[in-house]
Short mmCIF file of C-alpha atoms and ligand atoms in Angstrom, two decimals:
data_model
loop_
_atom_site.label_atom_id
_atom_site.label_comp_id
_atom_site.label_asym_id
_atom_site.label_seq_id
_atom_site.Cartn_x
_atom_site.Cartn_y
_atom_site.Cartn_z
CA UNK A 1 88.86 158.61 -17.34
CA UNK A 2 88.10 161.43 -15.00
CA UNK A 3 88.27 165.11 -15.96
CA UNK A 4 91.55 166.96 -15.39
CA UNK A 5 90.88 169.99 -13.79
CA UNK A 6 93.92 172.92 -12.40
CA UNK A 7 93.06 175.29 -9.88
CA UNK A 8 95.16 178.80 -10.49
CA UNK A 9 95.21 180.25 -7.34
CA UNK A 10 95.40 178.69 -4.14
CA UNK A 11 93.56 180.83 -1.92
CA UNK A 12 90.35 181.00 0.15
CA UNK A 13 88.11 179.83 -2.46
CA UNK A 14 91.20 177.65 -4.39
CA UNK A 15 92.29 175.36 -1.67
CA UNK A 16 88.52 174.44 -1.25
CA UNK A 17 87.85 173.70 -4.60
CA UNK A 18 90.98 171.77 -5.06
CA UNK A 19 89.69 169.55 -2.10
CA UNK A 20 86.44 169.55 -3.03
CA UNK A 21 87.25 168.47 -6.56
CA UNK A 22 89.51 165.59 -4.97
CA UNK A 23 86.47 164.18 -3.32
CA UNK A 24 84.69 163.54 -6.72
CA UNK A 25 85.40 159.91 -8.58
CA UNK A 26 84.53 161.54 -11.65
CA UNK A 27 87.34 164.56 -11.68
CA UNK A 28 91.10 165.05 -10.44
CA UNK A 29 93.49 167.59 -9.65
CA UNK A 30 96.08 168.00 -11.99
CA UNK A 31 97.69 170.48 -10.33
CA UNK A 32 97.39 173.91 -8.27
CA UNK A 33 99.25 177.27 -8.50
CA UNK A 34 101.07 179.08 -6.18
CA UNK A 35 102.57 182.62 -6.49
CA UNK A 36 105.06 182.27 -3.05
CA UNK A 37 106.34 178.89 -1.20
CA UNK A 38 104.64 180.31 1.78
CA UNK A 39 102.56 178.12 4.47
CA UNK A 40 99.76 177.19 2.16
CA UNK A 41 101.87 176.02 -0.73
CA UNK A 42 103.45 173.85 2.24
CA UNK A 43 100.05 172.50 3.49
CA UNK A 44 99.40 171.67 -0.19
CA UNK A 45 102.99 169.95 -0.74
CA UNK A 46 102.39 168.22 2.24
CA UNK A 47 98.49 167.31 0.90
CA UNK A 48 100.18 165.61 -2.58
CA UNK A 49 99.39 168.52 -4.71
CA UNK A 50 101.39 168.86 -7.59
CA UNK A 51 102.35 172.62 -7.30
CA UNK A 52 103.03 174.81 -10.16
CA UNK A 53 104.13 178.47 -10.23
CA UNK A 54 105.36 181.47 -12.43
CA UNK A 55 108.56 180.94 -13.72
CA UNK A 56 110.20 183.41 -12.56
CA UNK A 57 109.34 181.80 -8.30
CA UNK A 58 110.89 178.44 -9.19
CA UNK A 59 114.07 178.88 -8.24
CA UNK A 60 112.27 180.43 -4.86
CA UNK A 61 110.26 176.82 -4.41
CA UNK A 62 113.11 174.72 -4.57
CA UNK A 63 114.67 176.47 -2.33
CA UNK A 64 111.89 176.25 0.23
CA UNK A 65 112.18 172.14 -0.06
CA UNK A 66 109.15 172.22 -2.05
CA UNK A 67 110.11 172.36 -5.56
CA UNK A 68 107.34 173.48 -8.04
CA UNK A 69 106.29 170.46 -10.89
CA UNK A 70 106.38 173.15 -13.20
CA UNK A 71 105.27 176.83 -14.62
CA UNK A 72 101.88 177.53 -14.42
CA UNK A 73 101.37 177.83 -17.92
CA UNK A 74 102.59 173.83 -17.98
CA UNK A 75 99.91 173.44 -15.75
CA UNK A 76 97.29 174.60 -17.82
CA UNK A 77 98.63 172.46 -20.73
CA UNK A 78 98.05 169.56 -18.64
CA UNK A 79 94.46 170.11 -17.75
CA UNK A 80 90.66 169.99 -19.49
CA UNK A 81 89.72 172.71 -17.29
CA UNK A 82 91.08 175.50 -15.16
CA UNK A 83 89.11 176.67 -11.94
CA UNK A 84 90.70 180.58 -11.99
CA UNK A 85 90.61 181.12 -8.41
CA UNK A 86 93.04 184.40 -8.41
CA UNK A 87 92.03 187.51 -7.00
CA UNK A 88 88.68 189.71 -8.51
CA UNK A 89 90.15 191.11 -11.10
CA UNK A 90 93.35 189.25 -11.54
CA UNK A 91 91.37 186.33 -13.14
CA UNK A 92 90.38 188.05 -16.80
CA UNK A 93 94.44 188.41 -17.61
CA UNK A 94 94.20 184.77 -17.92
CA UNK A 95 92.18 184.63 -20.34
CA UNK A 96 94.50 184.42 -23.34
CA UNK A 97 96.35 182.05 -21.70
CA UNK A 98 93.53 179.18 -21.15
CA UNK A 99 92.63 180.07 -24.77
CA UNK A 100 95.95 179.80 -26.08
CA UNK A 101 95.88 175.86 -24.62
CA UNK A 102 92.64 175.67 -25.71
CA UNK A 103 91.41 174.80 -21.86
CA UNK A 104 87.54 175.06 -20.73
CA UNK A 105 87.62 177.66 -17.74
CA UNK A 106 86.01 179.05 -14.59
CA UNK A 107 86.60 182.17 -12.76
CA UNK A 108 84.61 183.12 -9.55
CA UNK A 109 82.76 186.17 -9.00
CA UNK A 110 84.90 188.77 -8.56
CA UNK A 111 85.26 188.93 -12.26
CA UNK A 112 82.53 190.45 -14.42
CA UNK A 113 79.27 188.70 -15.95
CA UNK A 114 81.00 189.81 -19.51
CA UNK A 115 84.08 187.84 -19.17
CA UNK A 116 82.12 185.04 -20.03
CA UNK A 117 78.59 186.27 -21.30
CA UNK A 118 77.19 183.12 -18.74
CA UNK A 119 76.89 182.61 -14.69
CA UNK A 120 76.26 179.85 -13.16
CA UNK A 121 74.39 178.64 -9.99
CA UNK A 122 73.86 174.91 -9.65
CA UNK A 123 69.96 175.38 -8.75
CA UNK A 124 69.11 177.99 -11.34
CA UNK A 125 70.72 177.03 -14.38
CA UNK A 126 73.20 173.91 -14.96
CA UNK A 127 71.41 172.52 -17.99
CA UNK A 128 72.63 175.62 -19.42
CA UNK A 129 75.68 174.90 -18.18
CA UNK A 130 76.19 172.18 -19.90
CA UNK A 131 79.36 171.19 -22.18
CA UNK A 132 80.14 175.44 -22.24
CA UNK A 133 83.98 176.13 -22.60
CA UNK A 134 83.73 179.73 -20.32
CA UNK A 135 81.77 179.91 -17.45
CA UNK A 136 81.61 182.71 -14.47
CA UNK A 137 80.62 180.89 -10.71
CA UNK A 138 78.68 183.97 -8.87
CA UNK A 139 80.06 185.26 -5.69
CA UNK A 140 79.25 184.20 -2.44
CA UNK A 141 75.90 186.65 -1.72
CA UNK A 142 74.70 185.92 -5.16
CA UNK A 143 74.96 182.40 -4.72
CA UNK A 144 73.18 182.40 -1.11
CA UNK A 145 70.47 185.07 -2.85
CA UNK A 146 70.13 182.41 -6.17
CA UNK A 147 69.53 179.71 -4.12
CA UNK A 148 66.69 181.27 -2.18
CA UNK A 149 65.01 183.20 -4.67
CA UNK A 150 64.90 180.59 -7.01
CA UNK A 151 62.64 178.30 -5.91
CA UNK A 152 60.54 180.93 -4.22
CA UNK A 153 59.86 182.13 -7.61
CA UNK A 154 58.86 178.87 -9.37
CA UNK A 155 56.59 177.99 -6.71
CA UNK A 156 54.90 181.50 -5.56
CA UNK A 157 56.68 183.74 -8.68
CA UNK A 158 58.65 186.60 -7.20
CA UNK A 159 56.90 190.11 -7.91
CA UNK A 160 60.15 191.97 -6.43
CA UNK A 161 62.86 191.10 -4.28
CA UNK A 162 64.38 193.36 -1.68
CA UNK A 163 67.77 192.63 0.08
CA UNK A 164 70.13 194.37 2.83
CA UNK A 165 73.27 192.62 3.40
CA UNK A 166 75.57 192.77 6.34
CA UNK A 167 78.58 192.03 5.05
CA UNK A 168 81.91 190.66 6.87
CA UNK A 169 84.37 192.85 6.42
CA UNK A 170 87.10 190.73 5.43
CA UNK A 171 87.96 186.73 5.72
CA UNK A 172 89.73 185.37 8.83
CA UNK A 173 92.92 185.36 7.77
CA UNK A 174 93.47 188.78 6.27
CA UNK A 175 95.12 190.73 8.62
CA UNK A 176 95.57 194.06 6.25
CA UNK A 177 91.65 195.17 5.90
CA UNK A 178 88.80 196.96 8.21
CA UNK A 179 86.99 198.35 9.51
CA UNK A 180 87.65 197.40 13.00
CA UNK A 181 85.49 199.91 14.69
CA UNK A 182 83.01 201.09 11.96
CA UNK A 183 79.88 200.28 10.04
CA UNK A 184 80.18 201.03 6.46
CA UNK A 185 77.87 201.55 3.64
CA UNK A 186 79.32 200.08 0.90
CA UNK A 187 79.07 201.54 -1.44
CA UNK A 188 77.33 204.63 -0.46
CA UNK A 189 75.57 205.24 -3.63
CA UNK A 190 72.59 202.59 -4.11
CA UNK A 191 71.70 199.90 -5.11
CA UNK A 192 75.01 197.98 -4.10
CA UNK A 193 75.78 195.55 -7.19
CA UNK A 194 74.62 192.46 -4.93
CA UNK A 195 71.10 192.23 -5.89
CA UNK A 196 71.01 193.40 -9.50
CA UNK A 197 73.85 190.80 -9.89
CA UNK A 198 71.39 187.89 -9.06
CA UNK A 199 70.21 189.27 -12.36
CA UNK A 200 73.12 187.88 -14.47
CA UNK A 201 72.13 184.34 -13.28
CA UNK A 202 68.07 185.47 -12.96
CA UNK A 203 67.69 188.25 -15.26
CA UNK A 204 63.60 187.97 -14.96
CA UNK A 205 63.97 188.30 -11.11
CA UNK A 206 63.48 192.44 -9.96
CA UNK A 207 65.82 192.77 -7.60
CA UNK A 208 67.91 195.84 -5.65
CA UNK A 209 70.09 195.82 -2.81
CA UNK A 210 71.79 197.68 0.28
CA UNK A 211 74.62 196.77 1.57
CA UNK A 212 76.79 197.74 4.69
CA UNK A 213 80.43 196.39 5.48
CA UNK A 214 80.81 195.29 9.49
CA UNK A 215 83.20 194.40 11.67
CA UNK A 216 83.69 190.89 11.55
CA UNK A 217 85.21 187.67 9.53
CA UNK A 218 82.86 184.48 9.70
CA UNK A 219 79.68 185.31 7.68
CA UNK A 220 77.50 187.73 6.12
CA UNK A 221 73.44 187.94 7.01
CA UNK A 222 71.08 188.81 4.38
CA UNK A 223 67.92 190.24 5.30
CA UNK A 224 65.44 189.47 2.51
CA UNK A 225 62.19 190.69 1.47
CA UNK A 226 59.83 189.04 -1.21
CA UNK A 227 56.49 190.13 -2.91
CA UNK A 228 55.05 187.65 -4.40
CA UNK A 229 52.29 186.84 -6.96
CA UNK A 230 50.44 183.86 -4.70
CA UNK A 231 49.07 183.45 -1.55
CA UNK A 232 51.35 181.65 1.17
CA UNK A 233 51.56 180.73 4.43
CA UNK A 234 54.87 180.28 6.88
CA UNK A 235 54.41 176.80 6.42
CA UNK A 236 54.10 177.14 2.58
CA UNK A 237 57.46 178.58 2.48
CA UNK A 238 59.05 176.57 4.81
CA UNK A 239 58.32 173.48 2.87
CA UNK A 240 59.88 175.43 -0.34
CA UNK A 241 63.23 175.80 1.74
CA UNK A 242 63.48 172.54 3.41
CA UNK A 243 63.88 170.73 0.04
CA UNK A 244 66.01 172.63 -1.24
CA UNK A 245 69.65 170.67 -1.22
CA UNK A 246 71.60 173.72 -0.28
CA UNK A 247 69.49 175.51 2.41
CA UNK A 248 69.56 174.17 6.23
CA UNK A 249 67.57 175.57 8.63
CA UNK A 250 69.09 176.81 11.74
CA UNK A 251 67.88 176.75 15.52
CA UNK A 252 68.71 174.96 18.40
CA UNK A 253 70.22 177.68 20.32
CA UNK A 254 72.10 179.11 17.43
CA UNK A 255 70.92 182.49 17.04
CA UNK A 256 74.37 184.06 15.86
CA UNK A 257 76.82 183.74 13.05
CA UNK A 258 79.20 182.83 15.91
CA UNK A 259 77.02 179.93 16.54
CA UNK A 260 76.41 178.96 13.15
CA UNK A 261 80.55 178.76 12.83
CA UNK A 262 80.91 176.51 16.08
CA UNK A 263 78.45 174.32 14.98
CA UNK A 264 80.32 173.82 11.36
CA UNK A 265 83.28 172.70 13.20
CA UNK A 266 81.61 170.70 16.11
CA UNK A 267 80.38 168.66 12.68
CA UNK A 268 83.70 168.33 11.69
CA UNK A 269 83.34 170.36 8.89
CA UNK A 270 86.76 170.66 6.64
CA UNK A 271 88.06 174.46 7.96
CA UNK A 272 84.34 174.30 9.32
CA UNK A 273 82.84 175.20 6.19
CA UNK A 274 79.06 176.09 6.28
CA UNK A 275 78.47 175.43 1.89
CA UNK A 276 74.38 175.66 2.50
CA UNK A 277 72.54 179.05 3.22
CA UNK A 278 71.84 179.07 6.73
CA UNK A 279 68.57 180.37 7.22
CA UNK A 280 66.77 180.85 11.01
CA UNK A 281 62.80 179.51 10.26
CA UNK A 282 61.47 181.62 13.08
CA UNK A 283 62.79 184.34 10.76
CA UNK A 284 60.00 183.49 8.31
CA UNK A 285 56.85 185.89 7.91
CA UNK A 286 54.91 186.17 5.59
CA UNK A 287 51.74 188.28 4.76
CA UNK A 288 50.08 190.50 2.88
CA UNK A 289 51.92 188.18 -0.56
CA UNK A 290 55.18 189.46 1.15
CA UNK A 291 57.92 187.12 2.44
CA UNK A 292 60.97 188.22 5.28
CA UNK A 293 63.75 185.70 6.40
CA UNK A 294 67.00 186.44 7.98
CA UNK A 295 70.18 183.83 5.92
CA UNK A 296 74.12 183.44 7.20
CA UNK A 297 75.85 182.74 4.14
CA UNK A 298 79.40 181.19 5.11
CA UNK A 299 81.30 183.75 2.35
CA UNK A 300 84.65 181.40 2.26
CA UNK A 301 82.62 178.18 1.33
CA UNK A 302 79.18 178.58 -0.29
CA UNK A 303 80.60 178.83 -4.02
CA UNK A 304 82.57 175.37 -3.26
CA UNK A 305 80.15 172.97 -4.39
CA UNK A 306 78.77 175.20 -6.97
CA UNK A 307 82.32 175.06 -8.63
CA UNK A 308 81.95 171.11 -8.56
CA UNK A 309 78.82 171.32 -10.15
CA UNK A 310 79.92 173.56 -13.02
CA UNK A 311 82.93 171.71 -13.90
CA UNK A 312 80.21 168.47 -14.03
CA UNK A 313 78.33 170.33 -16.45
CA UNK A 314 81.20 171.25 -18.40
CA UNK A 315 82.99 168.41 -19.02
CA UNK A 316 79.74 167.24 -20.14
CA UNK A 317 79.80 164.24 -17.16
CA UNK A 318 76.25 164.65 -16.25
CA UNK A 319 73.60 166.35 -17.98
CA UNK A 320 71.15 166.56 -14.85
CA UNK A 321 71.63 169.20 -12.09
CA UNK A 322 70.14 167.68 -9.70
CA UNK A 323 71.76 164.61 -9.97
CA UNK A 324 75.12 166.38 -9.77
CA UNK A 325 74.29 168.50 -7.11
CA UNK A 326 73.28 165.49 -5.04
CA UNK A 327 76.61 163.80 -6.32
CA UNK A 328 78.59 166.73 -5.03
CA UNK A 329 76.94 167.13 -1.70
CA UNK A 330 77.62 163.60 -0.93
CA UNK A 331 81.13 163.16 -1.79
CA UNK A 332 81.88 166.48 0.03
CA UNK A 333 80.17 165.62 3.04
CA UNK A 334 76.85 167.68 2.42
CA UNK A 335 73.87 166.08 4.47
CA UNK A 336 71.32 167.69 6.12
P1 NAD B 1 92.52 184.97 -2.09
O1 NAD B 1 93.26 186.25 -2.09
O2 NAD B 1 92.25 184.28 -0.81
O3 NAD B 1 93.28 183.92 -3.02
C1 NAD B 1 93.78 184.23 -4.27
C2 NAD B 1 95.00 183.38 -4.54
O4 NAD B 1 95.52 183.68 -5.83
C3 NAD B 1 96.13 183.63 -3.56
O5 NAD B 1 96.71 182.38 -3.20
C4 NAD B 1 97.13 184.46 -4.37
O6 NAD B 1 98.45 184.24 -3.93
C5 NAD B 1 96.91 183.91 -5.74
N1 NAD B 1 97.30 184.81 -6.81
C6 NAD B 1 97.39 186.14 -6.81
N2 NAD B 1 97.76 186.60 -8.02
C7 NAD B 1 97.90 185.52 -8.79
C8 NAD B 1 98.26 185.32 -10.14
N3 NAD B 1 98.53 186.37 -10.93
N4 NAD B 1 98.31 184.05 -10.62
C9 NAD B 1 98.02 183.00 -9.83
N5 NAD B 1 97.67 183.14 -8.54
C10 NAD B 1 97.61 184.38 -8.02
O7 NAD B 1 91.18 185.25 -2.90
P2 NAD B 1 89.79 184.49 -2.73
O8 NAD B 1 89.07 185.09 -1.59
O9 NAD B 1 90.01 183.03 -2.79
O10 NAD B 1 89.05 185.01 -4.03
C11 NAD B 1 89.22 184.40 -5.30
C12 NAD B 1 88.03 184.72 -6.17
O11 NAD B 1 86.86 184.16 -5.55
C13 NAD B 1 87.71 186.21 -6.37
O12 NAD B 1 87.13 186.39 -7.64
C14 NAD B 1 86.67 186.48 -5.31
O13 NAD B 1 85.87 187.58 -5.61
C15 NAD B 1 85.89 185.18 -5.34
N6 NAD B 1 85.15 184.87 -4.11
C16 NAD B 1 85.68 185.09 -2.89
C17 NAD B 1 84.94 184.81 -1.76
C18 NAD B 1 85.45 185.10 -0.39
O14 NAD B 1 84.67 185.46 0.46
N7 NAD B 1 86.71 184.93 -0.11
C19 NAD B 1 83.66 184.28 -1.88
C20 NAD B 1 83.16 183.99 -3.16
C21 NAD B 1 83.91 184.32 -4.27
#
């Protein structure tokens, strides 16, 4: 029997999980929520989703021609685990209700560590992962900065870690947030939570950050800085990267995010999603026992296949992460 998992919150991040988690033999959708019957709920109608939605909006589905299969809390009943994909925030007033139907759950990372005292990055830590009823999926930039750091740190051990993010202001389709015309440091007042929250998956790993919001919607670029306790070469770090299962390198004329983006959907990439850090080789220098690179991180996608991975671990349907993480990648479309 596969595991019967609901996705609250049909979003960005939702409607890629739900898909993602479709593409799995080992897991199925039981259902997705949705607070309006506005042009995604129609796209996921139209995909076979069983659609479920507050009580008080069913009336407002029917009427649309796309009547809900029930209230969300019906949903929940029906599942062994809820991905919350609601807003940052939103998520943690769920909480009693997954409880109250006695429902594993994940919530992304716009909620806090504390929500669920564990965070999760398929590299780092799925053993721990596994059979947990609560679980937090980091956000996008702590899932690109996990990946990276990671395996730096087993192989050369990471003395300190230094990051400034550009961030994209907002995701393509929000058309109510800046800046258009402005760089902004965000938040003024350092570190920015970014790096210190690689610490709730990594808590051994010193690590601060900078960050600064920019005008645009398709990725964010890290620029990272290592010290670290052995002697390397390029080459030495290259070969750390390049088997990683989640990092491609990129080159071949793409020396933009803008690239990066055409290239995800000249692969035919669903809604030419990047899920692995992007990071340009050339960028890598090392010396002195300190490591730069330059990584895109595709902010709408990169926490999709991690969500796969921790529902694996949860349900208890494979206790090896790499093994899952290779599972996932395939059935999603993940080759290098
Ligand atoms: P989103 O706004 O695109 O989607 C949220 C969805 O939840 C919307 O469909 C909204 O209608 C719905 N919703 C709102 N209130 C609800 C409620 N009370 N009950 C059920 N559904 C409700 O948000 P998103 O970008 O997908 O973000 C979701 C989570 O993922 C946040 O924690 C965020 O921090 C995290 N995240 C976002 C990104 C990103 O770049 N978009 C990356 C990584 C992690």
């Amino acid at each position: 029997v596969k595991a019967k998992i609901a996705v609250n919150g049909y979003g960005t991040i939702g409607k890629r999980v739900a898909d993602a988690v479709r593409a799995q033999d080992d897991m199925e959708v039981v259902g997705i929520s949705k607070t309006k019957p506005n042009y995604e709920a129609a796209v996921a109608h139209q995909l076979g989703y069983d659609i479920y939605a507050p009580a008080a909006n069913l009336e407002a589905f029917e009427k649309a021609g796309m009547p809900a299969a029930g209230t969300v809390e019906e949903m929940v009943e029906k599942a062994d685990l809820v991905v919350d994909c609601t807003p940052g925030g939103i998520g943690e007033k769920n909480k009693p209700m997954y409880e109250k139907a006695g429902v594993k759950a994940i919530w992304q990372g716009g909620e806090k560590h504390s929500l669920t005292g564990f965070s999760f990055n398929a590299i780092c830590n799925y053993e721990k992962a596994v059979g947990r009823d609560l679980v937090r999926v980091v956000s996008c930039n702590t899932t690109a900065l996990c990946r990276a750091i990671y395996p730096i740190d087993k192989e050369l051990g990471v003395k300190k870690a230094r990051v400034i993010l550009a961030r994209r202001a907002t995701d393509p389709n929000d058309v109510k947030k800046g800046p258009i015309n402005a760089i902004v440091p965000d938040p003024i007042k350092l570190p920015s939570h970014h790096g210190p929250d690689v610490k709730s998956v990594l808590p051994q790993i010193n690590i601060t950050s900078a960050a600064l919001k920019i005008p645009t919607t398709l990725m964010h670029v890290h620029t990272v800085n290592m010290e670290v306790e052995k002697d390397c070469t390029v080459d030495d770090v290259k070969n750390i990267f390049g088997s990683q299962p989640r990092i491609r390198f990129v080159g071949q004329g793409m020396s933009s995010t803008a690239e990066i983006m055409e290239f995800a959907r000249d692969m035919k990439r669903p809604r030419n999603d990047m899920w692995e850090n992007c990071i340009w080789p050339e960028s890598i220098t090392v010396g002195d026992k300190e490591l730069y690179f330059f990584q895109a991180v595709h902010q709408e996608s990169i926490v999709v296949p991690e969500n796969v991975d921790a529902i694996r671990a949860m349900m208890e349907l494979e206790s090896d992460g790499a093994k899952s993480i290779e599972k996932t990648n395939k059935a999603i479309g993940l080759s290098k």
